[in-house]
Amino acid sequence: MRFISRAILFLLAGSAIAFADGITPAALAKDGAVTRDRHLSEISDIMRGGRGGFFDLGFYFLPSRAQTPLLSEYGEHKGFAFNHHFAGFGAGEVAKGKHMGALLWFDRSGWDGEDFLFFPNYGGFSIQHSVVTWGLTFTDVQKDLTVAAGMQHLNSEHVSRIYPHEEDSLAYTWAHLRWSKLSAQANFYRSDWRLFRFSLDLESRSIYGGRKSGPLTYLPNVSLAMYNADSENDVDSLRITWEQNLYGQQLYGEVAYDLPDGKFHSATLKFYPDPSRMIGFEATCLRRHPHSGSNDFLWGGAIDLLFARLAYNAAYDYDNFFGAKGTFLVEFKFNLATIDGMLFNRGASRSAPIETDVVKQFEKGSKPSEITPLNSKSGAPKTIEAKGIRYEKVGNSGSSEGGI
Amino acid sequence: MKSIFKCALSLAAVLACCMTLTGCLSHWFVDSSSRLQFLNSTAAKTIVGLDVMQQQDTSAFRTWIDETVLPGERSRVHEEDWVGNFKLRIRYTQSPDGSGKESQFVFDTKLDGGSLFLIVQDEGDSLSVHFR
């Protein structure tokens, strides 16, 4: 048994190095655009509620410098691709049913000959850049309306000679509008548009006041994103993403198609043991773009354990971590979203079960005839322990009357 | 309460280990640059330079050591950020004083960083190399 576990560990370590494919300078140079798009896509998820809060912090962990080599025109350079990210959003109620908030998303990514947390080596082949997205939000709960707008800044910290030119700019602006289940997003560079995204989140989610089960939870979430890479006002690429609840908001399928050529981009089967998405497992299939030098299918998967995400050839990492392929990645991270006191992970449909119990207790607490507060002096029940038993019975059976 | 503290402490310890490993600890045993010196151990050939070649186009290169080294002499140590798998080129002449037509010898090599000592020897009209 010990030998088998050691063999598996050895194979994992081997797979992390032996089959790792190089990262191209082109993939690193266009990461600014990819990150800006990802920020807005994540903001779109959080703005489904438009109130509450969100926190995210994480970084990729690569023990070996052979895991993400840089494939330059001179050869294969050993080093570390890196991504450090942070995001925060908080909103408060300024008038009844009206919430105002602020958000900040930050990513620092690139490649360096040495690994680091804060101070890179800035070697002859390294690239470091960061993207900041910030904005202000306003949500009207009665009208089910959210408006958010802000700016994006791309800061090229260090770019060595082998990389293609990338626009270093403070001049990106973005706006997000959500009305009920329909949302639209726009991103501009000066007066040129860069992105329009239209999303239809039809799935009924209990955290936003929808159903916990039933046919309405099986409605799809569809998103159409149009990209324009240059100053001309034509559509350079288009992507349709279809997310579908397959079973009890625990099993989801997600398919992305690239238009106008109608080519398949990726498919993901996601399983969340709990619909709050604290823990997730996914299997992915991605069609590599001919630009990458190959046009094959990449099969992979990932395990998300709240504090760490383990992945091998996952579509998300290929898209967002410079086309990393053939290496075992670990991302240390923590993210949590909250709305009306409920906790969940980004994109979830229901809150974490522990928090649901707390909400039930609060509901019960509002009926003084049934439950007396712990610190009350008069009319308290003879034994305090009895209340604990009462809560537990309410939580388990769902009935309003728990007996002692 | 005690168990929560213990859990948080062990989590912090794991995170600290990972952070040190990604942060700076690996710099103690991993070099991100190569310090290269070569010895011209040929009988009568002069080495006039050493370049890193582009993989796709062998006419494009980046010079690493731009020195004329006579037979029996050593070059100075030149530090560059070449760590990985590359194609190197040695430019040399068939004369002991550096005069005459320039020839070239191209070879693939794997550089792991740190101090490298390259010995260049005769092999007929061409050269042979090995690291020591």
Coordinates of C-alpha atoms in Angstrom, one line a residue:
Chain A
M1 CA 0.0 0.0 0.0
R2 CA 2.8 2.3 1.0
F3 CA 4.6 1.4 -2.2
I4 CA 1.5 2.2 -4.3
S5 CA 1.0 5.6 -2.7
R6 CA 4.7 6.4 -3.2
A7 CA 4.5 5.3 -6.9
I8 CA 1.4 7.5 -7.4
L9 CA 3.3 10.4 -5.8
F10 CA 6.3 9.8 -8.0
L11 CA 4.2 9.6 -11.1
L12 CA 2.4 12.8 -10.2
A13 CA 5.8 14.5 -9.7
G14 CA 7.0 13.1 -13.0
S15 CA 3.9 14.3 -14.9
A16 CA 4.5 17.7 -13.5
I17 CA 7.9 17.9 -15.2
A18 CA 8.3 15.4 -18.0
F19 CA 5.3 16.3 -20.2
A20 CA 5.2 20.0 -19.5
D21 CA 5.0 22.0 -22.6
G22 CA 6.6 25.4 -23.0
I23 CA 4.7 28.7 -22.7
T24 CA 5.0 31.0 -25.7
P25 CA 5.9 34.7 -25.4
A26 CA 2.7 35.4 -27.5
A27 CA 0.6 33.7 -24.8
L28 CA 2.3 35.8 -22.1
A29 CA 1.9 39.0 -24.0
K30 CA -1.8 38.7 -24.6
D31 CA -2.5 37.7 -21.0
G32 CA -3.4 41.3 -20.2
A33 CA -6.4 41.1 -22.5
V34 CA -7.3 37.7 -21.1
T35 CA -7.1 38.9 -17.5
R36 CA -9.2 42.0 -18.2
D37 CA -11.9 39.8 -19.8
R38 CA -11.7 37.3 -16.8
H39 CA -12.1 40.1 -14.3
L40 CA -15.3 41.4 -16.0
S41 CA -16.6 37.8 -16.3
E42 CA -16.1 37.3 -12.6
I43 CA -17.6 40.7 -11.8
S44 CA -20.6 39.6 -13.9
D45 CA -21.1 36.6 -11.6
I46 CA -20.9 38.6 -8.5
M47 CA -23.2 41.3 -9.8
R48 CA -26.0 38.7 -10.2
G49 CA -26.9 39.8 -6.7
G50 CA -25.2 43.2 -6.8
R51 CA -25.1 43.4 -3.0
G52 CA -23.3 41.7 -0.1
G53 CA -19.6 41.0 -0.5
F54 CA -16.9 38.9 -2.1
F55 CA -13.3 38.2 -1.3
D56 CA -10.7 36.3 -3.3
L57 CA -7.0 35.7 -2.7
G58 CA -4.7 33.2 -4.4
F59 CA -1.5 32.3 -6.2
Y60 CA -0.2 29.4 -8.3
F61 CA 2.3 27.2 -6.7
L62 CA 4.9 25.5 -8.9
P63 CA 7.7 23.7 -7.1
S64 CA 9.8 23.0 -10.2
R65 CA 11.1 25.5 -12.8
A66 CA 10.7 22.7 -15.4
Q67 CA 6.9 22.9 -15.1
T68 CA 6.4 26.1 -17.0
P69 CA 9.4 26.6 -19.3
L70 CA 9.3 29.6 -21.7
L71 CA 9.5 28.6 -25.3
S72 CA 11.3 31.5 -27.0
E73 CA 12.9 31.8 -30.4
Y74 CA 16.2 30.8 -28.8
G75 CA 15.0 27.6 -27.1
E76 CA 13.4 26.5 -23.9
H77 CA 14.1 28.6 -20.8
K78 CA 13.6 27.2 -17.4
G79 CA 11.6 29.4 -15.1
F80 CA 8.3 30.0 -13.4
A81 CA 5.1 31.3 -14.8
F82 CA 3.2 33.1 -12.0
N83 CA -0.2 34.5 -11.2
H84 CA -1.1 36.3 -8.0
H85 CA -4.6 37.5 -7.6
F86 CA -6.8 39.4 -5.2
A87 CA -10.4 40.6 -5.5
G88 CA -12.8 42.3 -3.1
F89 CA -16.3 43.7 -3.3
G90 CA -18.5 45.1 -0.6
A91 CA -21.8 46.9 -0.7
G92 CA -23.9 48.5 1.9
E93 CA -27.5 49.6 2.1
V94 CA -27.8 53.4 1.7
A95 CA -31.6 53.6 1.6
K96 CA -34.2 50.9 2.0
G97 CA -33.6 48.4 -0.8
K98 CA -30.8 50.5 -2.3
H99 CA -27.2 49.2 -2.1
M100 CA -24.0 51.0 -3.1
G101 CA -20.7 49.3 -3.2
A102 CA -17.2 49.3 -4.5
L103 CA -15.1 46.6 -6.1
L104 CA -11.4 45.9 -6.9
W105 CA -9.9 43.1 -8.8
F106 CA -6.1 42.7 -9.1
D107 CA -3.9 40.3 -10.9
R108 CA -0.2 40.2 -11.3
S109 CA 1.1 37.7 -13.7
G110 CA 3.9 36.8 -16.1
W111 CA 7.1 34.7 -16.2
D112 CA 10.4 35.0 -14.4
G113 CA 13.6 33.0 -14.2
E114 CA 13.2 32.9 -10.4
D115 CA 10.2 32.3 -8.2
F116 CA 9.1 35.0 -5.9
L117 CA 6.2 36.4 -3.9
F118 CA 6.7 40.2 -4.2
F119 CA 10.1 41.0 -5.8
P120 CA 10.9 39.4 -9.1
N121 CA 14.4 38.9 -10.6
Y122 CA 13.5 41.0 -13.7
G123 CA 15.8 38.7 -15.8
G124 CA 16.6 39.0 -19.5
F125 CA 13.6 37.0 -20.5
S126 CA 11.0 37.9 -17.9
I127 CA 7.7 39.6 -18.2
Q128 CA 5.6 41.0 -15.3
H129 CA 2.4 42.9 -15.7
S130 CA -0.6 43.6 -13.6
V131 CA -4.2 44.4 -14.3
V132 CA -6.4 46.4 -11.9
T133 CA -10.1 46.6 -12.3
W134 CA -12.1 48.9 -10.0
G135 CA -15.6 50.2 -10.0
L136 CA -18.6 51.4 -8.1
T137 CA -21.9 49.6 -8.0
F138 CA -25.5 50.5 -7.3
T139 CA -28.3 48.0 -6.8
D140 CA -32.0 48.6 -6.4
V141 CA -33.5 45.4 -4.9
Q142 CA -37.2 46.3 -5.6
K143 CA -36.5 46.9 -9.3
D144 CA -34.0 44.0 -9.4
L145 CA -31.5 46.3 -11.1
T146 CA -27.7 46.6 -10.8
V147 CA -25.5 49.3 -12.4
A148 CA -21.8 49.1 -12.1
A149 CA -19.0 51.0 -13.9
G150 CA -15.3 51.7 -13.5
M151 CA -11.9 51.5 -15.1
Q152 CA -9.2 49.0 -15.9
H153 CA -5.5 49.6 -15.8
L154 CA -2.9 47.5 -17.4
N155 CA 0.6 48.1 -16.0
S156 CA 3.5 46.5 -17.8
E157 CA 6.0 46.3 -15.0
H158 CA 8.8 44.7 -16.9
V159 CA 8.9 43.4 -20.5
S160 CA 12.0 42.0 -22.0
R161 CA 12.9 42.2 -25.6
I162 CA 11.5 38.9 -26.8
Y163 CA 7.9 39.7 -26.2
P164 CA 5.5 41.3 -28.6
H165 CA 4.3 44.8 -27.8
E166 CA 1.4 45.1 -25.4
E167 CA -0.5 48.3 -24.7
D168 CA 0.3 49.7 -21.3
S169 CA -2.6 51.8 -20.4
L170 CA -4.8 53.4 -17.8
A171 CA -7.5 54.1 -20.3
Y172 CA -9.8 51.1 -20.2
T173 CA -13.3 51.7 -19.0
W174 CA -16.1 49.3 -18.3
A175 CA -19.8 49.2 -17.4
H176 CA -22.2 46.6 -16.3
L177 CA -25.9 46.7 -16.3
R178 CA -28.2 44.0 -14.9
W179 CA -31.9 43.9 -15.0
S180 CA -33.4 40.8 -13.4
K181 CA -31.8 37.8 -15.2
L182 CA -30.4 39.8 -18.1
S183 CA -27.1 41.5 -18.0
A184 CA -24.9 43.4 -20.4
Q185 CA -21.3 44.4 -20.2
A186 CA -19.1 46.7 -22.2
N187 CA -15.4 47.4 -22.1
F188 CA -13.7 50.3 -24.0
Y189 CA -10.2 51.4 -24.7
R190 CA -10.4 55.2 -25.1
S191 CA -13.2 55.4 -27.7
D192 CA -12.7 51.9 -29.2
W193 CA -14.8 49.1 -27.9
R194 CA -13.0 45.9 -26.8
L195 CA -15.8 43.7 -25.4
F196 CA -19.6 43.4 -25.3
R197 CA -21.0 40.6 -23.2
F198 CA -24.7 39.7 -23.0
S199 CA -25.7 37.2 -20.4
L200 CA -29.0 35.5 -19.7
D201 CA -28.9 33.8 -16.3
L202 CA -32.2 32.0 -16.4
E203 CA -31.4 29.4 -13.8
S204 CA -33.4 29.9 -10.6
R205 CA -31.0 30.4 -7.7
S206 CA -32.3 30.4 -4.1
I207 CA -29.5 32.8 -2.9
Y208 CA -31.1 35.5 -5.1
G209 CA -34.6 34.7 -4.0
G210 CA -35.3 31.9 -6.5
R211 CA -36.3 28.3 -6.2
K212 CA -34.2 25.6 -4.4
S213 CA -35.5 22.8 -6.8
G214 CA -37.9 22.2 -9.5
P215 CA -37.9 22.8 -13.3
L216 CA -37.0 26.5 -13.0
T217 CA -33.5 25.5 -11.7
Y218 CA -32.9 23.6 -14.9
L219 CA -33.1 26.7 -17.1
P220 CA -29.7 27.5 -18.8
N221 CA -27.3 30.3 -18.3
V222 CA -26.2 31.6 -21.7
S223 CA -23.6 34.2 -22.4
L224 CA -22.5 35.8 -25.6
A225 CA -19.2 37.7 -25.7
M226 CA -18.0 39.8 -28.6
Y227 CA -14.3 40.8 -28.7
N228 CA -12.5 43.4 -30.7
A229 CA -8.7 43.4 -30.5
D230 CA -7.8 46.5 -32.6
S231 CA -9.0 50.0 -33.3
E232 CA -11.4 48.9 -36.1
N233 CA -14.9 48.5 -35.0
D234 CA -15.5 45.0 -36.3
V235 CA -16.0 41.9 -34.3
D236 CA -12.8 39.9 -34.2
S237 CA -14.1 36.9 -32.3
L238 CA -17.2 35.8 -30.6
R239 CA -17.8 33.2 -27.9
I240 CA -21.1 31.6 -26.7
T241 CA -21.1 29.9 -23.4
W242 CA -23.9 27.7 -22.2
E243 CA -24.1 26.5 -18.6
Q244 CA -26.7 23.9 -17.8
N245 CA -27.7 22.4 -14.5
L246 CA -27.9 18.7 -15.1
Y247 CA -28.8 17.4 -11.6
G248 CA -30.0 19.2 -8.5
Q249 CA -27.7 22.2 -9.0
Q250 CA -24.8 19.9 -8.1
L251 CA -23.9 18.6 -11.6
Y252 CA -23.4 21.2 -14.3
G253 CA -22.3 21.0 -17.9
E254 CA -20.7 24.0 -19.6
V255 CA -20.0 24.3 -23.3
A256 CA -18.2 27.1 -25.1
Y257 CA -18.3 27.7 -28.9
D258 CA -16.2 30.1 -30.9
L259 CA -18.0 32.0 -33.6
P260 CA -18.2 32.9 -36.5
D261 CA -16.5 29.7 -37.6
G262 CA -18.7 27.8 -35.2
K263 CA -15.9 25.8 -33.8
F264 CA -16.1 24.0 -30.5
H265 CA -13.9 25.6 -27.8
S266 CA -14.3 23.7 -24.6
A267 CA -16.7 21.5 -22.6
T268 CA -16.7 21.1 -18.8
L269 CA -18.5 18.7 -16.6
K270 CA -18.6 20.1 -13.1
F271 CA -19.7 18.3 -9.9
Y272 CA -20.3 20.2 -6.7
P273 CA -21.0 17.9 -3.7
D274 CA -22.8 20.9 -2.2
P275 CA -24.6 23.5 -4.4
S276 CA -22.7 26.3 -2.5
R277 CA -19.7 25.3 -4.7
M278 CA -17.3 25.3 -1.8
I279 CA -15.8 22.1 -3.2
G280 CA -15.8 21.2 -6.8
F281 CA -14.6 18.6 -9.3
E282 CA -14.4 19.1 -13.0
A283 CA -13.5 17.2 -16.1
T284 CA -12.7 19.3 -19.1
C285 CA -12.1 19.0 -22.8
L286 CA -10.6 21.8 -24.8
R287 CA -9.9 22.2 -28.5
R288 CA -6.6 23.9 -28.8
H289 CA -6.5 26.8 -31.2
P290 CA -4.4 26.3 -34.4
H291 CA -2.5 29.4 -33.3
S292 CA -0.9 27.4 -30.6
G293 CA 0.7 25.2 -33.2
S294 CA -1.7 22.3 -32.8
N295 CA -5.4 21.6 -33.3
D296 CA -6.0 18.7 -31.0
F297 CA -8.2 18.1 -28.0
L298 CA -6.8 18.6 -24.5
W299 CA -8.4 16.4 -21.8
G300 CA -8.0 17.4 -18.2
G301 CA -9.5 18.0 -14.9
A302 CA -9.4 19.9 -11.6
I303 CA -10.3 19.4 -8.0
D304 CA -11.3 22.5 -6.0
L305 CA -10.9 22.2 -2.3
L306 CA -11.8 25.7 -1.1
F307 CA -8.2 26.5 0.0
A308 CA -6.4 24.8 -2.9
R309 CA -7.2 23.9 -6.5
L310 CA -5.3 21.0 -8.1
A311 CA -5.4 20.8 -11.8
Y312 CA -4.0 18.9 -14.8
N313 CA -4.6 20.2 -18.3
A314 CA -7.8 21.9 -17.1
A315 CA -9.5 24.2 -19.7
Y316 CA -9.5 27.0 -17.2
D317 CA -5.8 26.9 -16.8
Y318 CA -5.2 26.6 -20.5
D319 CA -7.3 29.7 -21.1
N320 CA -6.1 31.8 -18.1
F321 CA -2.6 30.5 -17.2
F322 CA -0.8 31.2 -20.5
G323 CA -1.8 27.9 -22.2
A324 CA -0.1 25.8 -19.5
K325 CA -0.3 22.2 -20.6
G326 CA 1.1 18.9 -19.5
T327 CA 1.9 20.0 -16.0
F328 CA 0.3 19.4 -12.6
L329 CA -0.7 22.8 -11.1
V330 CA -1.6 23.8 -7.6
E331 CA -3.3 27.0 -6.9
F332 CA -3.5 28.1 -3.3
K333 CA -6.6 30.3 -2.9
F334 CA -9.5 31.2 -0.9
N335 CA -12.7 32.9 -2.1
L336 CA -16.0 33.4 -0.5
A337 CA -19.1 35.4 -1.5
T338 CA -21.9 36.6 0.8
I339 CA -25.3 38.0 0.3
D340 CA -27.9 38.6 3.0
G341 CA -25.8 36.8 5.6
M342 CA -25.5 33.6 3.4
L343 CA -22.1 32.3 2.4
F344 CA -21.3 30.7 -1.0
N345 CA -18.7 30.5 -3.7
R346 CA -18.8 32.6 -6.9
G347 CA -21.4 31.2 -9.3
A348 CA -23.2 29.1 -6.8
S349 CA -27.0 28.7 -6.6
R350 CA -27.5 27.9 -3.0
S351 CA -25.8 28.9 0.3
A352 CA -23.6 26.8 2.4
P353 CA -25.7 24.5 4.6
I354 CA -24.1 25.7 7.9
E355 CA -25.3 29.2 7.1
T356 CA -28.8 28.1 6.2
D357 CA -29.2 26.7 9.8
V358 CA -28.1 30.1 11.2
V359 CA -30.8 31.8 9.1
K360 CA -33.4 29.4 10.4
Q361 CA -32.3 30.2 14.0
F362 CA -32.8 33.9 13.3
E363 CA -36.2 33.2 11.9
K364 CA -37.1 31.3 15.0
G365 CA -35.6 34.0 17.2
S366 CA -38.2 36.5 15.9
K367 CA -41.0 34.5 17.6
P368 CA -40.6 35.2 21.3
S369 CA -43.3 32.8 22.3
E370 CA -41.2 29.8 21.1
I371 CA -37.7 30.9 21.8
T372 CA -36.4 33.1 24.5
P373 CA -33.0 34.8 24.0
L374 CA -30.1 33.5 26.0
N375 CA -29.6 36.6 28.0
S376 CA -33.2 37.3 28.9
K377 CA -33.9 37.7 32.6
S378 CA -37.6 37.1 32.7
G379 CA -39.7 34.3 31.2
A380 CA -36.7 32.2 30.4
P381 CA -37.0 28.5 30.3
K382 CA -35.8 26.6 33.2
T383 CA -32.9 25.0 31.4
I384 CA -30.8 26.7 28.8
E385 CA -29.7 23.4 27.3
A386 CA -33.2 22.8 26.2
K387 CA -32.9 25.5 23.6
G388 CA -30.0 23.7 21.9
I389 CA -32.1 20.6 21.6
R390 CA -35.0 22.6 20.2
Y391 CA -32.8 24.2 17.5
E392 CA -31.4 20.9 16.5
K393 CA -34.8 19.3 16.1
V394 CA -36.1 22.3 14.1
G395 CA -33.0 22.0 11.9
N396 CA -33.4 18.3 11.3
S397 CA -37.1 17.8 11.0
G398 CA -38.0 21.1 9.5
S399 CA -41.1 21.3 11.8
S400 CA -41.8 24.4 13.8
E401 CA -42.4 22.6 17.1
G402 CA -39.6 20.8 18.7
G403 CA -40.3 19.0 21.9
I404 CA -38.1 18.8 25.0
Chain B
M1 CA -11.9 27.0 20.3
K2 CA -8.6 25.2 20.8
S3 CA -9.2 22.9 17.9
I4 CA -10.0 25.9 15.6
F5 CA -6.7 27.6 16.8
K6 CA -4.8 24.4 16.1
C7 CA -6.4 24.0 12.6
A8 CA -5.6 27.7 11.8
L9 CA -2.0 27.2 13.0
S10 CA -1.4 24.1 10.9
L11 CA -3.0 25.8 7.9
A12 CA -0.7 28.8 8.4
A13 CA 2.3 26.5 8.7
V14 CA 1.4 24.8 5.4
L15 CA 0.9 28.1 3.7
A16 CA 4.1 29.5 5.1
C17 CA 6.0 26.5 3.7
C18 CA 4.5 27.0 0.3
M19 CA 5.2 30.7 0.3
T20 CA 8.8 30.2 1.3
L21 CA 9.2 27.6 -1.5
T22 CA 7.6 29.9 -4.1
G23 CA 9.0 33.0 -2.5
C24 CA 12.7 32.7 -2.1
L25 CA 13.9 29.4 -0.6
S26 CA 14.5 27.8 -4.0
H27 CA 17.0 30.5 -4.8
W28 CA 19.4 28.8 -2.4
F29 CA 19.7 25.8 -4.7
V30 CA 18.6 27.0 -8.1
D31 CA 20.5 29.4 -10.3
S32 CA 18.6 31.7 -12.7
S33 CA 21.7 32.7 -14.7
S34 CA 24.7 31.0 -16.2
R35 CA 28.3 32.2 -15.7
L36 CA 30.2 30.9 -18.6
Q37 CA 34.0 30.7 -19.2
F38 CA 35.7 28.7 -21.9
L39 CA 39.2 27.4 -22.5
N40 CA 40.6 27.3 -26.0
S41 CA 42.4 24.0 -25.8
T42 CA 43.0 23.7 -29.5
A43 CA 46.5 23.5 -30.9
A44 CA 46.3 26.3 -33.5
K45 CA 42.7 27.7 -33.7
T46 CA 41.6 31.1 -32.4
I47 CA 38.1 31.5 -31.0
V48 CA 36.6 34.9 -31.8
G49 CA 33.2 34.6 -30.1
L50 CA 30.3 32.5 -28.7
D51 CA 26.6 33.1 -29.6
V52 CA 23.2 31.7 -28.7
M53 CA 21.5 30.8 -32.0
Q54 CA 17.8 31.2 -32.8
Q55 CA 16.2 27.8 -33.1
Q56 CA 14.1 28.5 -36.2
D57 CA 16.6 30.7 -38.1
T58 CA 20.3 29.8 -37.8
S59 CA 21.3 33.2 -39.2
A60 CA 19.9 35.0 -36.3
F61 CA 21.7 34.9 -33.0
R62 CA 22.5 36.8 -29.8
T63 CA 26.1 37.2 -28.8
W64 CA 27.1 35.9 -25.3
I65 CA 30.9 36.1 -25.3
D66 CA 32.5 38.7 -27.6
E67 CA 36.2 38.0 -27.1
T68 CA 39.2 36.7 -29.1
V69 CA 40.8 33.9 -27.3
L70 CA 44.1 32.5 -28.6
P71 CA 45.1 28.8 -28.3
G72 CA 45.7 27.7 -24.7
E73 CA 44.0 30.8 -23.2
R74 CA 40.8 31.2 -21.3
S75 CA 38.0 33.7 -21.8
R76 CA 36.7 35.9 -19.1
V77 CA 33.5 34.9 -17.2
H78 CA 30.3 36.2 -18.7
E79 CA 27.1 36.0 -16.8
E80 CA 23.8 35.9 -18.8
D81 CA 20.2 34.7 -18.2
W82 CA 20.5 31.6 -20.3
V83 CA 19.1 28.6 -18.4
G84 CA 17.5 25.8 -20.3
N85 CA 18.0 24.1 -23.7
F86 CA 19.8 26.1 -26.3
K87 CA 21.8 26.0 -29.5
L88 CA 25.3 27.6 -29.1
R89 CA 27.7 28.6 -31.8
I90 CA 31.5 29.0 -31.5
R91 CA 33.1 31.3 -34.1
Y92 CA 36.8 30.4 -34.8
T93 CA 39.6 30.8 -37.3
Q94 CA 42.0 28.1 -38.4
S95 CA 45.0 30.3 -37.5
P96 CA 46.7 30.8 -34.1
D97 CA 46.6 34.6 -34.4
G98 CA 43.0 35.1 -35.3
S99 CA 43.6 36.0 -38.9
G100 CA 41.9 34.3 -41.8
K101 CA 38.4 33.1 -42.7
E102 CA 35.9 32.6 -39.8
S103 CA 34.3 29.2 -39.4
Q104 CA 31.6 28.2 -37.0
F105 CA 30.7 25.2 -34.8
V106 CA 27.1 24.8 -33.6
F107 CA 26.0 22.4 -30.9
D108 CA 23.0 21.9 -28.7
T109 CA 23.4 22.2 -25.0
K110 CA 21.5 22.1 -21.7
L111 CA 22.4 24.8 -19.3
D112 CA 21.2 24.4 -15.7
G113 CA 22.7 27.7 -14.5
G114 CA 25.6 28.4 -12.2
S115 CA 29.3 28.4 -13.1
L116 CA 30.1 26.6 -16.3
F117 CA 33.5 25.8 -17.7
L118 CA 33.6 24.8 -21.4
I119 CA 36.6 23.2 -22.9
V120 CA 37.0 23.6 -26.7
Q121 CA 39.2 21.0 -28.4
D122 CA 40.4 20.1 -31.9
E123 CA 38.6 17.5 -33.9
G124 CA 40.2 17.5 -37.3
D125 CA 39.3 20.8 -39.0
S126 CA 36.3 21.2 -36.7
L127 CA 35.9 21.4 -32.9
S128 CA 34.6 19.3 -30.0
V129 CA 33.3 20.7 -26.7
H130 CA 32.6 19.4 -23.3
F131 CA 31.7 21.0 -20.0
R132 CA 33.9 20.4 -16.9

